[in-house]
Amino acid sequence: DSGVTQTPKHLITATGQRVTLRCSPRSGDLSVYWYQQSLDQGLQFLIQYYNGEERAKGNILERFSAQQFPDLHSELNLSSLELGDSALYFCASSAGITGTANEKLFFGSGTQLSVL
Amino acid sequence: QKEVEQDPGPLSVPEGAIVSLNCTYSNSAFQYFMWYRQYSRKGPELLMYTYSSGNKEDGRFTAQVDKSSKYISLFIRDSQPSDSATYLCAMSGPDDYKLSFGAGTTVTVRA
């Protein structure tokens, strides 16, 4: 168990709908990262928050948004869903900002999103 | 061309065999190299972390980095059925905010 909690585990919805994915980082970790994993694109970085502030954006669509709350949990909002948004969405956390140099990135078990 | 290239396999080996996995990359700024293991329907789990060039050993796992060739490897000795998973390489440069992942290689160890 990585200590990163993601809910829900599975989400089935229809095109055009909006969903919210939730993530609680490991105790003490200030950084939260969101990644999308699909069969054709692999693991793609979406966005990073550090202590409530957005630090970096990757390949995140304008229909997607995220935030990190004062208690450090984070939510990823996906709107106007399309079939191509079906994927595994992972949250990861780390103690520091970069999550790379001398720091481990811990992943949650993911949310499987199916858009029908 | 992708920044990190990894053969997706699949790779099937008998129990006890040595598993050899590798990735190539194009960004010469990469300094931190990682291998993650991902079981089906689970999140990636960090296996090995290496800084710059060289070898690192941890039990049955050995990670090698050759920065001059932009090539990294992971070897699993005495492979077990429990090693059956997808192995992803990941890397980053100094002060990077994200990891660049390979596509992952799916490994099956047959009992």
CSV table of C-alpha atoms in Angstrom, one decimal:
chain,number,residue,atom,x,y,z
A,1,ASP,CA,0.0,0.0,0.0
A,2,SER,CA,1.5,3.3,-1.2
A,3,GLY,CA,-0.4,5.4,1.2
A,4,VAL,CA,-2.0,7.4,-1.6
A,5,THR,CA,-5.8,7.0,-1.7
A,6,GLN,CA,-7.9,7.5,-4.8
A,7,THR,CA,-11.7,7.4,-5.1
A,8,PRO,CA,-13.7,6.1,-6.8
A,9,LYS,CA,-11.9,3.0,-8.2
A,10,HIS,CA,-14.2,2.8,-11.2
A,11,LEU,CA,-16.4,5.3,-12.9
A,12,ILE,CA,-18.8,4.7,-15.8
A,13,THR,CA,-20.4,7.7,-17.4
A,14,ALA,CA,-21.8,9.0,-20.7
A,15,THR,CA,-20.3,11.4,-23.2
A,16,GLY,CA,-20.9,15.1,-22.3
A,17,GLN,CA,-21.0,14.4,-18.6
A,18,ARG,CA,-18.7,15.8,-15.9
A,19,VAL,CA,-16.9,13.7,-13.2
A,20,THR,CA,-14.7,14.4,-10.2
A,21,LEU,CA,-11.8,12.2,-9.2
A,22,ARG,CA,-10.4,12.5,-5.7
A,23,CYS,CA,-7.0,11.9,-4.3
A,24,SER,CA,-5.5,11.9,-0.7
A,25,PRO,CA,-1.7,12.0,-0.7
A,26,ARG,CA,0.5,10.2,1.7
A,27,SER,CA,0.7,11.7,5.1
A,28,GLY,CA,3.2,14.6,5.1
A,29,ASP,CA,3.5,14.8,1.3
A,30,LEU,CA,2.9,18.3,-0.1
A,31,SER,CA,3.0,17.6,-3.8
A,32,VAL,CA,0.2,15.9,-5.8
A,33,TYR,CA,0.5,14.9,-9.4
A,34,TRP,CA,-2.1,13.6,-11.8
A,35,TYR,CA,-1.3,11.2,-14.6
A,36,GLN,CA,-3.4,9.7,-17.3
A,37,GLN,CA,-2.7,6.2,-18.6
A,38,SER,CA,-4.1,4.8,-21.8
A,39,LEU,CA,-3.1,1.9,-24.0
A,40,ASP,CA,-1.9,4.1,-26.9
A,41,GLN,CA,-0.4,7.0,-25.0
A,42,GLY,CA,1.1,5.3,-21.9
A,43,LEU,CA,1.5,7.4,-18.8
A,44,GLN,CA,1.1,11.1,-19.5
A,45,PHE,CA,1.6,13.8,-16.9
A,46,LEU,CA,-1.4,16.1,-16.5
A,47,ILE,CA,-0.7,18.6,-13.7
A,48,GLN,CA,1.1,19.1,-10.4
A,49,TYR,CA,0.2,20.9,-7.2
A,50,TYR,CA,2.4,21.8,-4.3
A,51,ASN,CA,0.9,22.9,-1.0
A,52,GLY,CA,-2.2,24.2,-2.7
A,53,GLU,CA,-0.6,26.0,-5.6
A,54,GLU,CA,-0.4,24.8,-9.2
A,55,ARG,CA,3.3,24.2,-10.1
A,56,ALA,CA,3.3,22.7,-13.5
A,57,LYS,CA,1.0,21.7,-16.3
A,58,GLY,CA,1.5,18.9,-18.8
A,59,ASN,CA,-0.8,17.6,-21.5
A,60,ILE,CA,-4.0,18.6,-19.7
A,61,LEU,CA,-7.0,19.4,-21.8
A,62,GLU,CA,-8.9,22.7,-21.2
A,63,ARG,CA,-11.9,20.5,-20.4
A,64,PHE,CA,-10.0,19.2,-17.4
A,65,SER,CA,-9.1,21.1,-14.2
A,66,ALA,CA,-7.7,20.3,-10.8
A,67,GLN,CA,-7.2,21.8,-7.4
A,68,GLN,CA,-5.5,21.0,-4.2
A,69,PHE,CA,-7.3,21.9,-1.0
A,70,PRO,CA,-5.9,23.2,2.4
A,71,ASP,CA,-6.0,19.7,3.8
A,72,LEU,CA,-3.8,18.7,0.7
A,73,HIS,CA,-6.3,16.4,-0.9
A,74,SER,CA,-6.8,17.0,-4.6
A,75,GLU,CA,-9.6,16.7,-7.1
A,76,LEU,CA,-9.4,16.3,-10.8
A,77,ASN,CA,-12.5,17.5,-12.7
A,78,LEU,CA,-13.2,16.2,-16.2
A,79,SER,CA,-16.0,17.8,-18.1
A,80,SER,CA,-17.7,17.5,-21.5
A,81,LEU,CA,-16.4,13.9,-21.5
A,82,GLU,CA,-15.6,12.2,-24.8
A,83,LEU,CA,-15.1,8.6,-25.6
A,84,GLY,CA,-11.3,9.2,-25.9
A,85,ASP,CA,-11.2,10.3,-22.3
A,86,SER,CA,-11.6,6.7,-21.2
A,87,ALA,CA,-8.4,5.8,-19.3
A,88,LEU,CA,-6.8,5.1,-16.0
A,89,TYR,CA,-6.2,8.3,-14.0
A,90,PHE,CA,-3.5,8.1,-11.4
A,91,CYS,CA,-2.7,10.4,-8.6
A,92,ALA,CA,0.8,10.4,-7.1
A,93,SER,CA,2.4,12.3,-4.3
A,94,SER,CA,5.8,13.2,-3.0
A,95,ALA,CA,7.3,15.2,-0.2
A,96,GLY,CA,8.9,17.9,-2.2
A,97,ILE,CA,8.3,19.9,-5.2
A,98,THR,CA,9.9,18.1,-8.1
A,99,GLY,CA,9.1,14.6,-7.1
A,100,THR,CA,12.2,13.4,-8.9
A,101,ALA,CA,15.6,14.3,-7.6
A,102,ASN,CA,16.2,12.1,-4.6
A,103,GLU,CA,12.5,11.9,-4.1
A,104,LYS,CA,10.2,9.0,-4.6
A,105,LEU,CA,6.9,9.4,-6.4
A,106,PHE,CA,4.2,7.2,-4.8
A,107,PHE,CA,1.2,6.3,-6.9
A,108,GLY,CA,-2.3,5.5,-5.9
A,109,SER,CA,-4.3,2.6,-7.4
A,110,GLY,CA,-6.0,4.8,-9.9
A,111,THR,CA,-9.5,5.5,-11.1
A,112,GLN,CA,-10.7,3.6,-14.2
A,113,LEU,CA,-12.9,6.0,-16.2
A,114,SER,CA,-15.1,4.5,-18.8
A,115,VAL,CA,-17.0,7.0,-21.1
A,116,LEU,CA,-19.8,5.3,-23.0
B,1,GLN,CA,10.1,10.2,-32.1
B,2,LYS,CA,9.2,9.6,-28.5
B,3,GLU,CA,11.5,11.0,-25.8
B,4,VAL,CA,11.7,7.5,-24.1
B,5,GLU,CA,11.5,4.3,-26.1
B,6,GLN,CA,10.6,1.0,-24.6
B,7,ASP,CA,9.7,-2.2,-26.3
B,8,PRO,CA,6.2,-3.2,-25.0
B,9,GLY,CA,6.9,-6.9,-25.5
B,10,PRO,CA,5.2,-9.0,-24.3
B,11,LEU,CA,8.0,-11.0,-22.8
B,12,SER,CA,7.5,-14.6,-21.6
B,13,VAL,CA,10.2,-16.5,-19.7
B,14,PRO,CA,10.3,-19.6,-17.6
B,15,GLU,CA,10.7,-19.4,-13.8
B,16,GLY,CA,14.3,-19.0,-12.8
B,17,ALA,CA,15.4,-17.2,-16.0
B,18,ILE,CA,17.0,-13.8,-16.2
B,19,VAL,CA,14.7,-11.1,-17.4
B,20,SER,CA,16.4,-8.3,-19.4
B,21,LEU,CA,14.5,-5.0,-20.0
B,22,ASN,CA,15.8,-1.8,-21.5
B,23,CYS,CA,14.9,1.7,-22.6
B,24,THR,CA,16.5,4.3,-24.8
B,25,TYR,CA,16.1,8.0,-24.6
B,26,SER,CA,16.9,11.1,-26.5
B,27,ASN,CA,17.1,13.9,-23.9
B,28,SER,CA,20.8,14.2,-22.8
B,29,ALA,CA,19.6,16.3,-19.8
B,30,PHE,CA,18.1,13.3,-18.1
B,31,GLN,CA,20.0,12.5,-14.9
B,32,TYR,CA,17.6,10.5,-12.8
B,33,PHE,CA,16.5,7.0,-13.9
B,34,MET,CA,13.8,4.9,-12.4
B,35,TRP,CA,12.1,1.5,-12.9
B,36,TYR,CA,8.5,1.1,-11.8
B,37,ARG,CA,6.6,-2.2,-11.6
B,38,GLN,CA,2.9,-2.1,-12.3
B,39,TYR,CA,0.6,-5.1,-11.5
B,40,SER,CA,-2.7,-5.3,-13.3
B,41,ARG,CA,-5.2,-2.7,-12.2
B,42,LYS,CA,-2.7,-1.2,-9.7
B,43,GLY,CA,-0.6,1.9,-9.6
B,44,PRO,CA,3.1,1.9,-10.5
B,45,GLU,CA,5.4,1.0,-7.7
B,46,LEU,CA,9.0,2.3,-7.6
B,47,LEU,CA,11.5,-0.6,-7.9
B,48,MET,CA,14.9,1.1,-8.6
B,49,TYR,CA,16.3,4.6,-8.6
B,50,THR,CA,19.6,5.5,-10.1
B,51,TYR,CA,21.4,8.8,-10.5
B,52,SER,CA,23.6,9.4,-13.5
B,53,SER,CA,25.6,6.5,-15.0
B,54,GLY,CA,26.5,3.2,-13.3
B,55,ASN,CA,25.0,0.1,-11.8
B,56,LYS,CA,22.7,-0.4,-8.8
B,57,GLU,CA,21.8,-3.7,-7.3
B,58,ASP,CA,19.0,-4.5,-4.9
B,59,GLY,CA,18.4,-8.2,-4.3
B,60,ARG,CA,17.5,-9.9,-7.5
B,61,PHE,CA,17.2,-6.6,-9.4
B,62,THR,CA,20.1,-4.8,-11.1
B,63,ALA,CA,19.7,-1.4,-12.8
B,64,GLN,CA,22.3,-0.1,-15.3
B,65,VAL,CA,22.6,3.3,-16.8
B,66,ASP,CA,24.8,4.2,-19.8
B,67,LYS,CA,24.4,7.9,-20.4
B,68,SER,CA,26.9,7.9,-23.2
B,69,SER,CA,24.6,5.6,-25.2
B,70,LYS,CA,21.4,6.9,-23.7
B,71,TYR,CA,20.5,3.4,-22.7
B,72,ILE,CA,19.2,2.0,-19.4
B,73,SER,CA,18.5,-1.6,-18.4
B,74,LEU,CA,16.9,-3.6,-15.7
B,75,PHE,CA,17.8,-7.2,-15.0
B,76,ILE,CA,15.8,-9.6,-12.9
B,77,ARG,CA,17.6,-12.7,-11.7
B,78,ASP,CA,16.0,-15.9,-10.7
B,79,SER,CA,12.7,-14.7,-11.9
B,80,GLN,CA,9.5,-15.8,-10.1
B,81,PRO,CA,5.9,-15.9,-11.2
B,82,SER,CA,5.3,-13.0,-8.8
B,83,ASP,CA,7.5,-10.9,-11.0
B,84,SER,CA,4.9,-11.1,-13.8
B,85,ALA,CA,3.9,-7.4,-14.3
B,86,THR,CA,4.4,-4.5,-16.5
B,87,TYR,CA,7.8,-2.7,-16.0
B,88,LEU,CA,8.0,1.0,-16.9
B,89,CYS,CA,11.2,3.0,-17.1
B,90,ALA,CA,11.0,6.6,-16.1
B,91,MET,CA,13.5,9.4,-16.2
B,92,SER,CA,13.9,13.2,-15.6
B,93,GLY,CA,16.3,16.0,-15.7
B,94,PRO,CA,17.4,18.4,-12.9
B,95,ASP,CA,14.5,20.4,-11.6
B,96,ASP,CA,12.0,18.6,-13.8
B,97,TYR,CA,8.5,18.7,-12.5
B,98,LYS,CA,7.5,15.4,-14.1
B,99,LEU,CA,8.7,12.0,-15.1
B,100,SER,CA,9.0,10.9,-18.7
B,101,PHE,CA,7.8,7.3,-18.9
B,102,GLY,CA,8.4,4.5,-21.4
B,103,ALA,CA,5.5,2.6,-22.7
B,104,GLY,CA,6.1,-0.3,-20.4
B,105,THR,CA,7.1,-3.9,-21.1
B,106,THR,CA,4.7,-6.7,-20.0
B,107,VAL,CA,6.5,-9.6,-18.5
B,108,THR,CA,5.1,-13.1,-17.8
B,109,VAL,CA,7.1,-15.6,-15.8
B,110,ARG,CA,5.9,-19.1,-16.4
B,111,ALA,CA,5.9,-21.6,-13.4
